[in-house]
């Protein structure tokens, strides 16, 4: 090989190596951002509400009326007031909450 062709191949290899490193870095950043936006593994929902049942999402202090089929995840809180009842479905499990029950 002549000297000019060897220099071109080195330049091409160097450019390819930089491009590959950039592609790997972008891929890692994208997968990291995607992992942070993934929903929780376990999501439950209320299938039945009777009486006063309130809900507070994780990291919030304000309680609001719970709603049927609203998502409930780890860290959320539920409270059934006096005379209230709720039925929470988590996958194949069902949790029945009676009057004055607190779930965290």
JSON list of C-alpha atoms in Angstrom, two decimals:
[
{"chain": "A", "resi": 1, "resn": "UNK", "atom": "CA", "xyz": [0.00, 0.00, 0.00]},
{"chain": "A", "resi": 2, "resn": "UNK", "atom": "CA", "xyz": [1.14, 3.48, -0.65]},
{"chain": "A", "resi": 3, "resn": "UNK", "atom": "CA", "xyz": [1.50, 6.04, 2.13]},
{"chain": "A", "resi": 4, "resn": "UNK", "atom": "CA", "xyz": [-1.56, 8.12, 1.07]},
{"chain": "A", "resi": 5, "resn": "UNK", "atom": "CA", "xyz": [-3.90, 5.14, 1.20]},
{"chain": "A", "resi": 6, "resn": "UNK", "atom": "CA", "xyz": [-2.62, 4.12, 4.66]},
{"chain": "A", "resi": 7, "resn": "UNK", "atom": "CA", "xyz": [-3.24, 7.63, 5.95]},
{"chain": "A", "resi": 8, "resn": "UNK", "atom": "CA", "xyz": [-6.80, 7.59, 4.52]},
{"chain": "A", "resi": 9, "resn": "UNK", "atom": "CA", "xyz": [-7.56, 4.25, 6.17]},
{"chain": "A", "resi": 10, "resn": "UNK", "atom": "CA", "xyz": [-6.28, 5.52, 9.52]},
{"chain": "A", "resi": 11, "resn": "UNK", "atom": "CA", "xyz": [-8.46, 8.62, 9.20]},
{"chain": "A", "resi": 12, "resn": "UNK", "atom": "CA", "xyz": [-11.47, 6.49, 8.29]},
{"chain": "A", "resi": 13, "resn": "UNK", "atom": "CA", "xyz": [-10.87, 4.13, 11.21]},
{"chain": "A", "resi": 14, "resn": "UNK", "atom": "CA", "xyz": [-10.49, 7.07, 13.57]},
{"chain": "A", "resi": 15, "resn": "UNK", "atom": "CA", "xyz": [-13.75, 8.64, 12.34]},
{"chain": "A", "resi": 16, "resn": "UNK", "atom": "CA", "xyz": [-15.57, 5.30, 12.63]},
{"chain": "A", "resi": 17, "resn": "UNK", "atom": "CA", "xyz": [-14.27, 4.80, 16.18]},
{"chain": "A", "resi": 18, "resn": "UNK", "atom": "CA", "xyz": [-15.49, 8.28, 17.19]},
{"chain": "A", "resi": 19, "resn": "UNK", "atom": "CA", "xyz": [-18.88, 7.69, 15.55]},
{"chain": "A", "resi": 20, "resn": "UNK", "atom": "CA", "xyz": [-19.25, 4.31, 17.30]},
{"chain": "A", "resi": 21, "resn": "UNK", "atom": "CA", "xyz": [-18.37, 5.82, 20.68]},
{"chain": "A", "resi": 22, "resn": "UNK", "atom": "CA", "xyz": [-20.92, 8.60, 20.12]},
{"chain": "A", "resi": 23, "resn": "UNK", "atom": "CA", "xyz": [-23.60, 6.09, 19.07]},
{"chain": "A", "resi": 24, "resn": "UNK", "atom": "CA", "xyz": [-22.99, 3.98, 22.20]},
{"chain": "A", "resi": 25, "resn": "UNK", "atom": "CA", "xyz": [-23.14, 7.07, 24.43]},
{"chain": "A", "resi": 26, "resn": "UNK", "atom": "CA", "xyz": [-26.40, 8.21, 22.83]},
{"chain": "A", "resi": 27, "resn": "UNK", "atom": "CA", "xyz": [-27.85, 4.74, 23.22]},
{"chain": "A", "resi": 28, "resn": "UNK", "atom": "CA", "xyz": [-26.95, 4.63, 26.92]},
{"chain": "A", "resi": 29, "resn": "UNK", "atom": "CA", "xyz": [-28.44, 8.07, 27.53]},
{"chain": "A", "resi": 30, "resn": "UNK", "atom": "CA", "xyz": [-31.64, 7.18, 25.71]},
{"chain": "A", "resi": 31, "resn": "UNK", "atom": "CA", "xyz": [-32.08, 3.91, 27.59]},
{"chain": "A", "resi": 32, "resn": "UNK", "atom": "CA", "xyz": [-31.42, 5.68, 30.89]},
{"chain": "A", "resi": 33, "resn": "UNK", "atom": "CA", "xyz": [-34.05, 8.32, 30.14]},
{"chain": "A", "resi": 34, "resn": "UNK", "atom": "CA", "xyz": [-36.50, 5.64, 29.02]},
{"chain": "A", "resi": 35, "resn": "UNK", "atom": "CA", "xyz": [-35.95, 3.64, 32.20]},
{"chain": "A", "resi": 36, "resn": "UNK", "atom": "CA", "xyz": [-36.72, 6.69, 34.33]},
{"chain": "A", "resi": 37, "resn": "UNK", "atom": "CA", "xyz": [-40.05, 7.22, 32.59]},
{"chain": "A", "resi": 38, "resn": "UNK", "atom": "CA", "xyz": [-41.16, 3.59, 32.89]},
{"chain": "A", "resi": 39, "resn": "UNK", "atom": "CA", "xyz": [-44.34, 3.10, 34.87]},
{"chain": "A", "resi": 40, "resn": "UNK", "atom": "CA", "xyz": [-44.14, 1.21, 38.14]},
{"chain": "A", "resi": 41, "resn": "UNK", "atom": "CA", "xyz": [-44.17, -2.59, 37.89]},
{"chain": "A", "resi": 42, "resn": "UNK", "atom": "CA", "xyz": [-47.31, -2.93, 39.96]},
{"chain": "A", "resi": 43, "resn": "UNK", "atom": "CA", "xyz": [-50.29, -0.77, 39.20]},
{"chain": "A", "resi": 44, "resn": "UNK", "atom": "CA", "xyz": [-53.56, -1.39, 40.97]},
{"chain": "A", "resi": 45, "resn": "UNK", "atom": "CA", "xyz": [-56.98, 0.08, 40.44]},
{"chain": "A", "resi": 46, "resn": "UNK", "atom": "CA", "xyz": [-60.11, 0.56, 42.50]},
{"chain": "A", "resi": 47, "resn": "UNK", "atom": "CA", "xyz": [-62.96, -1.49, 41.13]},
{"chain": "A", "resi": 48, "resn": "UNK", "atom": "CA", "xyz": [-65.51, -0.63, 43.81]},
{"chain": "A", "resi": 49, "resn": "UNK", "atom": "CA", "xyz": [-66.07, 2.34, 46.11]},
{"chain": "A", "resi": 50, "resn": "UNK", "atom": "CA", "xyz": [-68.78, 2.68, 48.71]},
{"chain": "A", "resi": 51, "resn": "UNK", "atom": "CA", "xyz": [-69.06, 5.72, 50.95]},
{"chain": "A", "resi": 52, "resn": "UNK", "atom": "CA", "xyz": [-66.17, 8.09, 51.48]},
{"chain": "A", "resi": 53, "resn": "UNK", "atom": "CA", "xyz": [-62.83, 6.86, 50.08]},
{"chain": "A", "resi": 54, "resn": "UNK", "atom": "CA", "xyz": [-59.98, 9.32, 49.59]},
{"chain": "A", "resi": 55, "resn": "UNK", "atom": "CA", "xyz": [-56.66, 9.05, 47.77]},
{"chain": "A", "resi": 56, "resn": "UNK", "atom": "CA", "xyz": [-53.30, 10.85, 47.99]},
{"chain": "A", "resi": 57, "resn": "UNK", "atom": "CA", "xyz": [-50.57, 10.19, 45.40]},
{"chain": "A", "resi": 58, "resn": "UNK", "atom": "CA", "xyz": [-46.99, 9.66, 46.50]},
{"chain": "A", "resi": 59, "resn": "UNK", "atom": "CA", "xyz": [-45.18, 12.85, 47.59]},
{"chain": "A", "resi": 60, "resn": "UNK", "atom": "CA", "xyz": [-48.41, 14.86, 47.82]},
{"chain": "A", "resi": 61, "resn": "UNK", "atom": "CA", "xyz": [-50.16, 15.96, 50.98]},
{"chain": "A", "resi": 62, "resn": "UNK", "atom": "CA", "xyz": [-53.55, 16.84, 49.49]},
{"chain": "A", "resi": 63, "resn": "UNK", "atom": "CA", "xyz": [-56.22, 14.15, 49.61]},
{"chain": "A", "resi": 64, "resn": "UNK", "atom": "CA", "xyz": [-58.94, 13.89, 46.97]},
{"chain": "A", "resi": 65, "resn": "UNK", "atom": "CA", "xyz": [-61.90, 11.62, 46.36]},
{"chain": "A", "resi": 66, "resn": "UNK", "atom": "CA", "xyz": [-60.79, 8.28, 44.96]},
{"chain": "A", "resi": 67, "resn": "UNK", "atom": "CA", "xyz": [-62.15, 7.28, 41.57]},
{"chain": "A", "resi": 68, "resn": "UNK", "atom": "CA", "xyz": [-63.03, 3.96, 39.99]},
{"chain": "A", "resi": 69, "resn": "UNK", "atom": "CA", "xyz": [-60.25, 2.55, 37.76]},
{"chain": "A", "resi": 70, "resn": "UNK", "atom": "CA", "xyz": [-57.81, 5.27, 38.78]},
{"chain": "A", "resi": 71, "resn": "UNK", "atom": "CA", "xyz": [-54.21, 3.95, 38.90]},
{"chain": "A", "resi": 72, "resn": "UNK", "atom": "CA", "xyz": [-52.74, 3.27, 42.33]},
{"chain": "A", "resi": 73, "resn": "UNK", "atom": "CA", "xyz": [-49.02, 2.54, 42.66]},
{"chain": "A", "resi": 74, "resn": "UNK", "atom": "CA", "xyz": [-46.43, 1.99, 45.37]},
{"chain": "A", "resi": 75, "resn": "UNK", "atom": "CA", "xyz": [-46.34, 4.93, 47.77]},
{"chain": "A", "resi": 76, "resn": "UNK", "atom": "CA", "xyz": [-49.88, 6.13, 47.07]},
{"chain": "A", "resi": 77, "resn": "UNK", "atom": "CA", "xyz": [-52.29, 6.24, 50.04]},
{"chain": "A", "resi": 78, "resn": "UNK", "atom": "CA", "xyz": [-55.94, 5.27, 50.42]},
{"chain": "A", "resi": 79, "resn": "UNK", "atom": "CA", "xyz": [-58.29, 5.95, 53.31]},
{"chain": "A", "resi": 80, "resn": "UNK", "atom": "CA", "xyz": [-61.81, 4.64, 53.78]},
{"chain": "A", "resi": 81, "resn": "UNK", "atom": "CA", "xyz": [-63.78, 6.85, 56.14]},
{"chain": "A", "resi": 82, "resn": "UNK", "atom": "CA", "xyz": [-66.40, 5.65, 58.63]},
{"chain": "A", "resi": 83, "resn": "UNK", "atom": "CA", "xyz": [-68.84, 3.49, 56.66]},
{"chain": "A", "resi": 84, "resn": "UNK", "atom": "CA", "xyz": [-66.63, 3.51, 53.55]},
{"chain": "A", "resi": 85, "resn": "UNK", "atom": "CA", "xyz": [-65.42, 0.46, 51.63]},
{"chain": "A", "resi": 86, "resn": "UNK", "atom": "CA", "xyz": [-63.16, -0.10, 48.67]},
{"chain": "A", "resi": 87, "resn": "UNK", "atom": "CA", "xyz": [-62.01, -2.97, 46.50]},
{"chain": "A", "resi": 88, "resn": "UNK", "atom": "CA", "xyz": [-58.48, -2.71, 45.10]},
{"chain": "A", "resi": 89, "resn": "UNK", "atom": "CA", "xyz": [-57.22, -5.00, 42.32]},
{"chain": "A", "resi": 90, "resn": "UNK", "atom": "CA", "xyz": [-53.47, -5.66, 42.02]},
{"chain": "A", "resi": 91, "resn": "UNK", "atom": "CA", "xyz": [-52.83, -8.14, 39.23]},
{"chain": "A", "resi": 92, "resn": "UNK", "atom": "CA", "xyz": [-54.61, -11.33, 40.27]},
{"chain": "A", "resi": 93, "resn": "UNK", "atom": "CA", "xyz": [-54.95, -10.20, 43.91]},
{"chain": "A", "resi": 94, "resn": "UNK", "atom": "CA", "xyz": [-57.93, -8.35, 45.38]},
{"chain": "A", "resi": 95, "resn": "UNK", "atom": "CA", "xyz": [-57.80, -6.29, 48.57]},
{"chain": "A", "resi": 96, "resn": "UNK", "atom": "CA", "xyz": [-61.05, -5.42, 50.34]},
{"chain": "A", "resi": 97, "resn": "UNK", "atom": "CA", "xyz": [-60.86, -2.33, 52.56]},
{"chain": "A", "resi": 98, "resn": "UNK", "atom": "CA", "xyz": [-63.46, -1.87, 55.28]},
{"chain": "A", "resi": 99, "resn": "UNK", "atom": "CA", "xyz": [-64.50, 1.19, 57.27]},
{"chain": "A", "resi": 100, "resn": "UNK", "atom": "CA", "xyz": [-61.67, 3.42, 58.58]},
{"chain": "A", "resi": 101, "resn": "UNK", "atom": "CA", "xyz": [-58.86, 1.52, 56.84]},
{"chain": "A", "resi": 102, "resn": "UNK", "atom": "CA", "xyz": [-55.59, 3.14, 55.77]},
{"chain": "A", "resi": 103, "resn": "UNK", "atom": "CA", "xyz": [-53.39, 1.75, 53.00]},
{"chain": "A", "resi": 104, "resn": "UNK", "atom": "CA", "xyz": [-49.91, 3.08, 52.25]}
]
